[in-house]
Protein backbone atom coordinates (compact mmCIF):
# COMPACT_ATOMS: atom_id res chain seq x y z
CA UNK A 1 0.00 0.00 0.00
CA UNK A 2 1.26 3.45 -0.93
CA UNK A 3 1.91 6.01 1.78
CA UNK A 4 -0.04 9.25 1.76
CA UNK A 5 3.16 11.06 0.92
CA UNK A 6 3.52 9.06 -2.27
CA UNK A 7 -0.02 10.02 -3.33
CA UNK A 8 0.42 13.76 -2.57
CA UNK A 9 3.95 14.31 -3.87
CA UNK A 10 3.06 14.50 -7.60
CA UNK A 11 0.50 17.23 -6.84
CA UNK A 12 2.77 19.48 -4.72
CA UNK A 13 3.84 21.83 -7.56
CA UNK A 14 0.22 22.40 -8.59
CA UNK A 15 -0.86 22.76 -4.97
CA UNK A 16 1.79 25.39 -4.28
CA UNK A 17 0.65 27.36 -7.34
CA UNK A 18 -2.97 27.21 -6.12
CA UNK A 19 -1.96 28.42 -2.64
CA UNK A 20 0.16 31.28 -4.08
CA UNK A 21 -2.73 32.34 -6.32
CA UNK A 22 -5.18 32.27 -3.41
CA UNK A 23 -2.86 34.46 -1.30
CA UNK A 24 -2.44 36.94 -4.18
CA UNK A 25 -6.19 37.02 -4.83
CA UNK A 26 -6.87 37.61 -1.14
CA UNK A 27 -4.40 40.51 -1.08
CA UNK A 28 -5.92 42.12 -4.17
CA UNK A 29 -9.41 41.68 -2.75
CA UNK A 30 -8.38 43.42 0.47
CA UNK A 31 -6.69 46.23 -1.51
CA UNK A 32 -9.83 46.74 -3.61
CA UNK A 33 -12.13 46.62 -0.57
CA UNK A 34 -10.00 49.28 1.11
CA UNK A 35 -10.70 51.58 -1.86
CA UNK A 36 -7.12 51.75 -3.09
CA UNK A 37 -7.42 49.85 -6.36
CA UNK A 38 -8.25 51.79 -9.47
CA UNK A 39 -9.48 54.91 -7.75
CA UNK A 40 -8.85 57.90 -9.98
CA UNK A 41 -7.11 61.14 -9.14
CA UNK A 42 -9.39 63.62 -7.34
CA UNK A 43 -8.02 67.06 -8.18
CA UNK A 44 -8.74 70.50 -6.78
CA UNK A 45 -6.96 73.58 -8.12
CA UNK A 46 -6.55 76.41 -5.63
CA UNK A 47 -4.37 79.42 -4.91
CA UNK A 48 -3.97 80.44 -8.54
CA UNK A 49 -1.79 83.54 -8.84
CA UNK A 50 -0.68 85.41 -11.97
CA UNK A 51 2.34 87.58 -11.24
CA UNK A 52 1.91 91.13 -12.45
CA UNK A 53 4.41 91.53 -15.29
CA UNK A 54 7.23 94.03 -14.96
CA UNK A 55 6.63 97.31 -16.84
CA UNK A 56 6.97 96.91 -20.60
CA UNK A 57 6.85 93.10 -20.46
CA UNK A 58 4.09 90.76 -21.65
CA UNK A 59 5.59 87.59 -20.20
CA UNK A 60 5.13 86.48 -16.62
CA UNK A 61 4.43 83.42 -14.52
CA UNK A 62 1.25 81.88 -13.19
CA UNK A 63 1.29 79.41 -10.30
CA UNK A 64 -1.30 76.95 -9.02
CA UNK A 65 -1.72 74.58 -6.11
CA UNK A 66 -3.16 71.26 -7.26
CA UNK A 67 -4.27 68.92 -4.49
CA UNK A 68 -4.89 65.27 -5.34
CA UNK A 69 -7.06 63.38 -2.84
CA UNK A 70 -7.19 60.30 -5.06
CA UNK A 71 -5.07 57.17 -5.05
CA UNK A 72 -3.75 57.65 -8.60
CA UNK A 73 -1.21 60.17 -9.80
CA UNK A 74 -2.13 62.45 -12.70
CA UNK A 75 -0.16 64.69 -15.03
CA UNK A 76 -0.79 68.35 -15.89
CA UNK A 77 -0.38 68.53 -19.68
CA UNK A 78 -1.30 72.10 -20.60
CA UNK A 79 -2.67 75.42 -19.38
CA UNK A 80 -4.77 77.84 -21.43
CA UNK A 81 -6.62 81.11 -20.95
CA UNK A 82 -8.35 83.69 -23.15
CA UNK A 83 -5.89 86.22 -21.66
CA UNK A 84 -2.74 84.50 -22.95
CA UNK A 85 -1.12 83.78 -26.30
CA UNK A 86 1.06 80.93 -25.08
CA UNK A 87 1.98 78.94 -21.99
CA UNK A 88 4.82 76.56 -21.15
CA UNK A 89 5.89 74.76 -18.02
CA UNK A 90 9.23 75.70 -16.54
CA UNK A 91 11.31 74.63 -13.61
CA UNK A 92 14.37 76.14 -12.01
CA UNK A 93 17.36 73.84 -12.39
CA UNK A 94 20.66 74.12 -10.55
CA UNK A 95 23.23 76.02 -12.61
CA UNK A 96 25.99 75.74 -10.01
CA UNK A 97 27.51 78.42 -7.77
CA UNK A 98 24.15 78.99 -6.02
CA UNK A 99 22.52 79.98 -9.32
CA UNK A 100 19.53 78.59 -11.15
CA UNK A 101 18.54 78.40 -14.79
CA UNK A 102 15.10 78.02 -16.29
CA UNK A 103 14.39 74.63 -17.82
CA UNK A 104 11.32 74.03 -19.99
CA UNK A 105 9.42 70.82 -19.27
CA UNK A 106 6.59 69.07 -21.15
CA UNK A 107 4.27 68.30 -18.24
CA UNK A 108 4.08 68.23 -14.45
CA UNK A 109 3.16 65.28 -12.22
CA UNK A 110 0.52 65.58 -9.51
CA UNK A 111 1.30 62.78 -7.04
CA UNK A 112 -1.35 60.43 -5.67
CA UNK A 113 -2.57 61.61 -2.26
CA UNK A 114 -0.25 64.61 -2.64
CA UNK A 115 0.00 68.23 -3.70
CA UNK A 116 1.68 70.02 -6.58
CA UNK A 117 2.69 73.39 -5.15
CA UNK A 118 3.88 75.66 -7.96
CA UNK A 119 6.14 78.61 -7.17
CA UNK A 120 7.95 81.21 -9.29
CA UNK A 121 11.20 79.72 -7.92
CA UNK A 122 10.42 76.09 -8.65
CA UNK A 123 7.86 74.77 -11.13
CA UNK A 124 5.57 77.35 -12.72
CA UNK A 125 3.81 78.20 -15.98
CA UNK A 126 5.42 80.90 -18.11
CA UNK A 127 2.75 82.80 -20.05
CA UNK A 128 2.72 85.42 -22.76
CA UNK A 129 -0.15 87.84 -22.05
CA UNK A 130 -2.41 89.18 -24.83
CA UNK A 131 -2.86 92.52 -23.11
CA UNK A 132 -2.31 94.41 -19.88
CA UNK A 133 -3.63 93.11 -16.57
CA UNK A 134 -4.38 94.94 -13.32
CA UNK A 135 -3.72 94.02 -9.72
CA UNK A 136 -6.63 92.09 -8.27
CA UNK A 137 -8.01 91.14 -11.67
CA UNK A 138 -9.25 87.56 -11.96
CA UNK A 139 -8.11 85.69 -15.05
CA UNK A 140 -9.80 82.39 -16.05
CA UNK A 141 -7.52 79.42 -16.73
CA UNK A 142 -8.19 75.91 -17.97
CA UNK A 143 -5.80 73.20 -16.83
CA UNK A 144 -5.78 69.96 -18.84
CA UNK A 145 -4.76 66.74 -17.08
CA UNK A 146 -4.00 63.35 -18.63
CA UNK A 147 -6.54 61.35 -16.58
CA UNK A 148 -8.84 63.97 -15.06
CA UNK A 149 -9.56 66.04 -18.15
CA UNK A 150 -9.98 69.78 -17.72
CA UNK A 151 -10.25 71.79 -14.53
CA UNK A 152 -10.90 75.54 -14.46
CA UNK A 153 -9.50 78.08 -12.04
CA UNK A 154 -9.46 81.84 -11.56
CA UNK A 155 -5.96 83.31 -11.11
CA UNK A 156 -5.68 86.58 -9.24
CA UNK A 157 -3.14 89.12 -10.51
CA UNK A 158 -0.68 89.84 -7.67
CA UNK A 159 2.62 91.64 -7.15
CA UNK A 160 5.71 89.45 -7.21
CA UNK A 161 6.15 89.95 -3.47
CA UNK A 162 2.57 88.71 -2.83
CA UNK A 163 2.55 85.53 -4.97
CA UNK A 164 2.28 83.26 -1.93
CA UNK A 165 -0.60 85.15 -0.34
CA UNK A 166 -3.46 82.83 0.35
PDB file of N, CA, C and O in Angstrom, residues 97-148:
ATOM      1  N   UNK A  97      27.141  77.160  -8.435  1.00  0.00           N
ATOM      2  CA  UNK A  97      27.508  78.417  -7.769  1.00  0.00           C
ATOM      3  C   UNK A  97      26.291  79.157  -7.230  1.00  0.00           C
ATOM      4  O   UNK A  97      26.167  80.371  -7.403  1.00  0.00           O
ATOM      5  N   UNK A  98      25.354  78.425  -6.635  1.00  0.00           N
ATOM      6  CA  UNK A  98      24.146  78.988  -6.023  1.00  0.00           C
ATOM      7  C   UNK A  98      23.282  79.760  -7.019  1.00  0.00           C
ATOM      8  O   UNK A  98      22.602  80.706  -6.667  1.00  0.00           O
ATOM      9  N   UNK A  99      23.332  79.343  -8.275  1.00  0.00           N
ATOM     10  CA  UNK A  99      22.521  79.980  -9.316  1.00  0.00           C
ATOM     11  C   UNK A  99      21.552  78.952  -9.887  1.00  0.00           C
ATOM     12  O   UNK A  99      21.751  77.749  -9.752  1.00  0.00           O
ATOM     13  N   UNK A 100      20.520  79.464 -10.523  1.00  0.00           N
ATOM     14  CA  UNK A 100      19.531  78.586 -11.149  1.00  0.00           C
ATOM     15  C   UNK A 100      19.312  79.029 -12.585  1.00  0.00           C
ATOM     16  O   UNK A 100      19.514  80.196 -12.929  1.00  0.00           O
ATOM     17  N   UNK A 101      18.904  78.078 -13.411  1.00  0.00           N
ATOM     18  CA  UNK A 101      18.544  78.403 -14.789  1.00  0.00           C
ATOM     19  C   UNK A 101      17.166  77.823 -15.062  1.00  0.00           C
ATOM     20  O   UNK A 101      16.770  76.830 -14.469  1.00  0.00           O
ATOM     21  N   UNK A 102      16.438  78.475 -15.950  1.00  0.00           N
ATOM     22  CA  UNK A 102      15.095  78.024 -16.291  1.00  0.00           C
ATOM     23  C   UNK A 102      15.188  76.858 -17.269  1.00  0.00           C
ATOM     24  O   UNK A 102      15.913  76.923 -18.248  1.00  0.00           O
ATOM     25  N   UNK A 103      14.434  75.810 -16.967  1.00  0.00           N
ATOM     26  CA  UNK A 103      14.391  74.626 -17.817  1.00  0.00           C
ATOM     27  C   UNK A 103      12.941  74.385 -18.221  1.00  0.00           C
ATOM     28  O   UNK A 103      12.060  74.310 -17.362  1.00  0.00           O
ATOM     29  N   UNK A 104      12.669  74.300 -19.510  1.00  0.00           N
ATOM     30  CA  UNK A 104      11.319  74.029 -19.990  1.00  0.00           C
ATOM     31  C   UNK A 104      11.034  72.537 -19.858  1.00  0.00           C
ATOM     32  O   UNK A 104      11.905  71.709 -20.131  1.00  0.00           O
ATOM     33  N   UNK A 105       9.819  72.209 -19.432  1.00  0.00           N
ATOM     34  CA  UNK A 105       9.418  70.815 -19.274  1.00  0.00           C
ATOM     35  C   UNK A 105       8.073  70.603 -19.975  1.00  0.00           C
ATOM     36  O   UNK A 105       7.305  71.552 -20.150  1.00  0.00           O
ATOM     37  N   UNK A 106       7.804  69.375 -20.371  1.00  0.00           N
ATOM     38  CA  UNK A 106       6.595  69.070 -21.151  1.00  0.00           C
ATOM     39  C   UNK A 106       5.329  69.006 -20.304  1.00  0.00           C
ATOM     40  O   UNK A 106       4.250  69.364 -20.773  1.00  0.00           O
ATOM     41  N   UNK A 107       5.442  68.497 -19.088  1.00  0.00           N
ATOM     42  CA  UNK A 107       4.272  68.303 -18.235  1.00  0.00           C
ATOM     43  C   UNK A 107       4.737  68.232 -16.789  1.00  0.00           C
ATOM     44  O   UNK A 107       5.934  68.188 -16.514  1.00  0.00           O
ATOM     45  N   UNK A 108       3.759  68.222 -15.879  1.00  0.00           N
ATOM     46  CA  UNK A 108       4.081  68.226 -14.453  1.00  0.00           C
ATOM     47  C   UNK A 108       3.241  67.157 -13.763  1.00  0.00           C
ATOM     48  O   UNK A 108       2.023  67.091 -13.955  1.00  0.00           O
ATOM     49  N   UNK A 109       3.879  66.329 -12.931  1.00  0.00           N
ATOM     50  CA  UNK A 109       3.159  65.277 -12.217  1.00  0.00           C
ATOM     51  C   UNK A 109       2.473  65.826 -10.973  1.00  0.00           C
ATOM     52  O   UNK A 109       3.023  66.655 -10.251  1.00  0.00           O
ATOM     53  N   UNK A 110       1.257  65.331 -10.750  1.00  0.00           N
ATOM     54  CA  UNK A 110       0.524  65.581  -9.510  1.00  0.00           C
ATOM     55  C   UNK A 110       0.473  64.231  -8.790  1.00  0.00           C
ATOM     56  O   UNK A 110      -0.196  63.309  -9.250  1.00  0.00           O
ATOM     57  N   UNK A 111       1.198  64.096  -7.677  1.00  0.00           N
ATOM     58  CA  UNK A 111       1.296  62.779  -7.038  1.00  0.00           C
ATOM     59  C   UNK A 111      -0.025  62.321  -6.423  1.00  0.00           C
ATOM     60  O   UNK A 111      -0.852  63.137  -6.018  1.00  0.00           O
ATOM     61  N   UNK A 112      -0.193  61.013  -6.351  1.00  0.00           N
ATOM     62  CA  UNK A 112      -1.353  60.432  -5.672  1.00  0.00           C
ATOM     63  C   UNK A 112      -1.314  60.834  -4.203  1.00  0.00           C
ATOM     64  O   UNK A 112      -0.249  60.851  -3.586  1.00  0.00           O
ATOM     65  N   UNK A 113      -2.476  61.204  -3.668  1.00  0.00           N
ATOM     66  CA  UNK A 113      -2.572  61.607  -2.262  1.00  0.00           C
ATOM     67  C   UNK A 113      -1.529  62.665  -1.907  1.00  0.00           C
ATOM     68  O   UNK A 113      -0.965  62.661  -0.824  1.00  0.00           O
ATOM     69  N   UNK A 114      -1.275  63.586  -2.854  1.00  0.00           N
ATOM     70  CA  UNK A 114      -0.254  64.612  -2.638  1.00  0.00           C
ATOM     71  C   UNK A 114      -0.667  65.933  -3.242  1.00  0.00           C
ATOM     72  O   UNK A 114      -1.787  66.099  -3.736  1.00  0.00           O
ATOM     73  N   UNK A 115       0.271  66.881  -3.229  1.00  0.00           N
ATOM     74  CA  UNK A 115       0.001  68.232  -3.702  1.00  0.00           C
ATOM     75  C   UNK A 115       1.125  68.703  -4.609  1.00  0.00           C
ATOM     76  O   UNK A 115       2.300  68.522  -4.290  1.00  0.00           O
ATOM     77  N   UNK A 116       0.743  69.305  -5.721  1.00  0.00           N
ATOM     78  CA  UNK A 116       1.677  70.021  -6.580  1.00  0.00           C
ATOM     79  C   UNK A 116       1.589  71.476  -6.160  1.00  0.00           C
ATOM     80  O   UNK A 116       0.538  72.097  -6.310  1.00  0.00           O
ATOM     81  N   UNK A 117       2.651  71.999  -5.614  1.00  0.00           N
ATOM     82  CA  UNK A 117       2.693  73.387  -5.147  1.00  0.00           C
ATOM     83  C   UNK A 117       3.625  74.151  -6.077  1.00  0.00           C
ATOM     84  O   UNK A 117       4.849  74.072  -5.956  1.00  0.00           O
ATOM     85  N   UNK A 118       3.061  74.885  -7.028  1.00  0.00           N
ATOM     86  CA  UNK A 118       3.885  75.656  -7.957  1.00  0.00           C
ATOM     87  C   UNK A 118       4.369  76.933  -7.279  1.00  0.00           C
ATOM     88  O   UNK A 118       3.644  77.515  -6.466  1.00  0.00           O
ATOM     89  N   UNK A 119       5.585  77.348  -7.654  1.00  0.00           N
ATOM     90  CA  UNK A 119       6.143  78.613  -7.166  1.00  0.00           C
ATOM     91  C   UNK A 119       6.929  79.256  -8.298  1.00  0.00           C
ATOM     92  O   UNK A 119       7.402  78.545  -9.202  1.00  0.00           O
ATOM     93  N   UNK A 120       7.132  80.570  -8.254  1.00  0.00           N
ATOM     94  CA  UNK A 120       7.955  81.206  -9.286  1.00  0.00           C
ATOM     95  C   UNK A 120       9.425  80.774  -9.213  1.00  0.00           C
ATOM     96  O   UNK A 120      10.186  81.031 -10.123  1.00  0.00           O
ATOM     97  N   UNK A 121       9.807  80.127  -8.121  1.00  0.00           N
ATOM     98  CA  UNK A 121      11.204  79.723  -7.918  1.00  0.00           C
ATOM     99  C   UNK A 121      11.378  78.217  -7.996  1.00  0.00           C
ATOM    100  O   UNK A 121      12.395  77.683  -7.596  1.00  0.00           O
ATOM    101  N   UNK A 122      10.376  77.536  -8.492  1.00  0.00           N
ATOM    102  CA  UNK A 122      10.419  76.086  -8.653  1.00  0.00           C
ATOM    103  C   UNK A 122       9.771  75.752  -9.973  1.00  0.00           C
ATOM    104  O   UNK A 122      10.244  76.138 -11.029  1.00  0.00           O
ATOM    105  N   UNK A 123       8.636  75.082  -9.929  1.00  0.00           N
ATOM    106  CA  UNK A 123       7.860  74.773 -11.130  1.00  0.00           C
ATOM    107  C   UNK A 123       6.760  75.805 -11.265  1.00  0.00           C
ATOM    108  O   UNK A 123       6.055  76.101 -10.310  1.00  0.00           O
ATOM    109  N   UNK A 124       6.622  76.375 -12.464  1.00  0.00           N
ATOM    110  CA  UNK A 124       5.569  77.351 -12.725  1.00  0.00           C
ATOM    111  C   UNK A 124       5.143  77.249 -14.183  1.00  0.00           C
ATOM    112  O   UNK A 124       5.610  76.379 -14.908  1.00  0.00           O
ATOM    113  N   UNK A 125       4.244  78.142 -14.587  1.00  0.00           N
ATOM    114  CA  UNK A 125       3.808  78.204 -15.978  1.00  0.00           C
ATOM    115  C   UNK A 125       4.182  79.585 -16.501  1.00  0.00           C
ATOM    116  O   UNK A 125       3.707  80.602 -15.980  1.00  0.00           O
ATOM    117  N   UNK A 126       5.053  79.636 -17.483  1.00  0.00           N
ATOM    118  CA  UNK A 126       5.420  80.898 -18.113  1.00  0.00           C
ATOM    119  C   UNK A 126       4.362  81.214 -19.166  1.00  0.00           C
ATOM    120  O   UNK A 126       4.048  80.365 -19.998  1.00  0.00           O
ATOM    121  N   UNK A 127       3.809  82.427 -19.112  1.00  0.00           N
ATOM    122  CA  UNK A 127       2.753  82.805 -20.050  1.00  0.00           C
ATOM    123  C   UNK A 127       3.113  84.097 -20.760  1.00  0.00           C
ATOM    124  O   UNK A 127       3.834  84.946 -20.226  1.00  0.00           O
ATOM    125  N   UNK A 128       2.605  84.213 -21.964  1.00  0.00           N
ATOM    126  CA  UNK A 128       2.721  85.424 -22.761  1.00  0.00           C
ATOM    127  C   UNK A 128       1.324  86.039 -22.797  1.00  0.00           C
ATOM    128  O   UNK A 128       0.390  85.457 -23.360  1.00  0.00           O
ATOM    129  N   UNK A 129       1.168  87.197 -22.163  1.00  0.00           N
ATOM    130  CA  UNK A 129      -0.149  87.838 -22.054  1.00  0.00           C
ATOM    131  C   UNK A 129      -0.560  88.492 -23.365  1.00  0.00           C
ATOM    132  O   UNK A 129       0.275  89.026 -24.099  1.00  0.00           O
ATOM    133  N   UNK A 130      -1.872  88.521 -23.634  1.00  0.00           N
ATOM    134  CA  UNK A 130      -2.414  89.182 -24.826  1.00  0.00           C
ATOM    135  C   UNK A 130      -2.537  90.682 -24.640  1.00  0.00           C
ATOM    136  O   UNK A 130      -2.529  91.431 -25.609  1.00  0.00           O
ATOM    137  N   UNK A 131      -2.694  91.100 -23.392  1.00  0.00           N
ATOM    138  CA  UNK A 131      -2.860  92.519 -23.106  1.00  0.00           C
ATOM    139  C   UNK A 131      -2.524  92.802 -21.659  1.00  0.00           C
ATOM    140  O   UNK A 131      -2.174  91.894 -20.896  1.00  0.00           O
ATOM    141  N   UNK A 132      -2.647  94.058 -21.261  1.00  0.00           N
ATOM    142  CA  UNK A 132      -2.305  94.415 -19.882  1.00  0.00           C
ATOM    143  C   UNK A 132      -3.296  93.818 -18.876  1.00  0.00           C
ATOM    144  O   UNK A 132      -4.450  93.546 -19.204  1.00  0.00           O
ATOM    145  N   UNK A 133      -2.803  93.592 -17.674  1.00  0.00           N
ATOM    146  CA  UNK A 133      -3.635  93.111 -16.567  1.00  0.00           C
ATOM    147  C   UNK A 133      -3.446  94.063 -15.388  1.00  0.00           C
ATOM    148  O   UNK A 133      -2.461  94.782 -15.308  1.00  0.00           O
ATOM    149  N   UNK A 134      -4.430  94.053 -14.483  1.00  0.00           N
ATOM    150  CA  UNK A 134      -4.382  94.940 -13.324  1.00  0.00           C
ATOM    151  C   UNK A 134      -4.364  94.134 -12.041  1.00  0.00           C
ATOM    152  O   UNK A 134      -4.946  93.037 -11.979  1.00  0.00           O
ATOM    153  N   UNK A 135      -3.739  94.682 -11.025  1.00  0.00           N
ATOM    154  CA  UNK A 135      -3.718  94.024  -9.717  1.00  0.00           C
ATOM    155  C   UNK A 135      -5.128  93.692  -9.276  1.00  0.00           C
ATOM    156  O   UNK A 135      -6.050  94.508  -9.432  1.00  0.00           O
ATOM    157  N   UNK A 136      -5.322  92.512  -8.751  1.00  0.00           N
ATOM    158  CA  UNK A 136      -6.628  92.088  -8.269  1.00  0.00           C
ATOM    159  C   UNK A 136      -7.538  91.503  -9.331  1.00  0.00           C
ATOM    160  O   UNK A 136      -8.557  90.895  -8.997  1.00  0.00           O
ATOM    161  N   UNK A 137      -7.199  91.686 -10.582  1.00  0.00           N
ATOM    162  CA  UNK A 137      -8.014  91.144 -11.675  1.00  0.00           C
ATOM    163  C   UNK A 137      -8.009  89.621 -11.607  1.00  0.00           C
ATOM    164  O   UNK A 137      -7.013  89.005 -11.259  1.00  0.00           O
ATOM    165  N   UNK A 138      -9.145  89.020 -11.921  1.00  0.00           N
ATOM    166  CA  UNK A 138      -9.251  87.560 -11.960  1.00  0.00           C
ATOM    167  C   UNK A 138      -9.215  87.111 -13.419  1.00  0.00           C
ATOM    168  O   UNK A 138     -10.007  87.575 -14.234  1.00  0.00           O
ATOM    169  N   UNK A 139      -8.315  86.190 -13.699  1.00  0.00           N
ATOM    170  CA  UNK A 139      -8.108  85.688 -15.052  1.00  0.00           C
ATOM    171  C   UNK A 139      -8.499  84.208 -15.084  1.00  0.00           C
ATOM    172  O   UNK A 139      -7.976  83.420 -14.299  1.00  0.00           O
ATOM    173  N   UNK A 140      -9.410  83.809 -15.980  1.00  0.00           N
ATOM    174  CA  UNK A 140      -9.798  82.392 -16.045  1.00  0.00           C
ATOM    175  C   UNK A 140      -8.709  81.552 -16.723  1.00  0.00           C
ATOM    176  O   UNK A 140      -8.112  81.977 -17.711  1.00  0.00           O
ATOM    177  N   UNK A 141      -8.463  80.375 -16.167  1.00  0.00           N
ATOM    178  CA  UNK A 141      -7.516  79.423 -16.733  1.00  0.00           C
ATOM    179  C   UNK A 141      -8.160  78.052 -16.807  1.00  0.00           C
ATOM    180  O   UNK A 141      -8.960  77.686 -15.959  1.00  0.00           O
ATOM    181  N   UNK A 142      -7.779  77.297 -17.833  1.00  0.00           N
ATOM    182  CA  UNK A 142      -8.188  75.906 -17.974  1.00  0.00           C
ATOM    183  C   UNK A 142      -6.934  75.055 -17.918  1.00  0.00           C
ATOM    184  O   UNK A 142      -6.008  75.259 -18.709  1.00  0.00           O
ATOM    185  N   UNK A 143      -6.915  74.123 -16.984  1.00  0.00           N
ATOM    186  CA  UNK A 143      -5.799  73.201 -16.834  1.00  0.00           C
ATOM    187  C   UNK A 143      -6.239  71.849 -17.372  1.00  0.00           C
ATOM    188  O   UNK A 143      -7.319  71.367 -17.020  1.00  0.00           O
ATOM    189  N   UNK A 144      -5.426  71.243 -18.238  1.00  0.00           N
ATOM    190  CA  UNK A 144      -5.782  69.960 -18.836  1.00  0.00           C
ATOM    191  C   UNK A 144      -4.858  68.877 -18.275  1.00  0.00           C
ATOM    192  O   UNK A 144      -3.633  68.979 -18.363  1.00  0.00           O
ATOM    193  N   UNK A 145      -5.479  67.849 -17.693  1.00  0.00           N
ATOM    194  CA  UNK A 145      -4.765  66.743 -17.077  1.00  0.00           C
ATOM    195  C   UNK A 145      -4.938  65.482 -17.913  1.00  0.00           C
ATOM    196  O   UNK A 145      -5.963  65.309 -18.582  1.00  0.00           O
ATOM    197  N   UNK A 146      -3.962  64.592 -17.851  1.00  0.00           N
ATOM    198  CA  UNK A 146      -3.995  63.350 -18.633  1.00  0.00           C
ATOM    199  C   UNK A 146      -5.203  62.495 -18.284  1.00  0.00           C
ATOM    200  O   UNK A 146      -5.930  62.031 -19.153  1.00  0.00           O
ATOM    201  N   UNK A 147      -5.452  62.237 -17.006  1.00  0.00           N
ATOM    202  CA  UNK A 147      -6.536  61.353 -16.582  1.00  0.00           C
ATOM    203  C   UNK A 147      -7.816  62.105 -16.225  1.00  0.00           C
ATOM    204  O   UNK A 147      -8.904  61.623 -16.486  1.00  0.00           O
ATOM    205  N   UNK A 148      -7.685  63.260 -15.621  1.00  0.00           N
ATOM    206  CA  UNK A 148      -8.841  63.969 -15.058  1.00  0.00           C
ATOM    207  C   UNK A 148      -9.502  64.938 -16.015  1.00  0.00           C
ATOM    208  O   UNK A 148     -10.494  65.566 -15.661  1.00  0.00           O
TER     209      UNK A 148
END
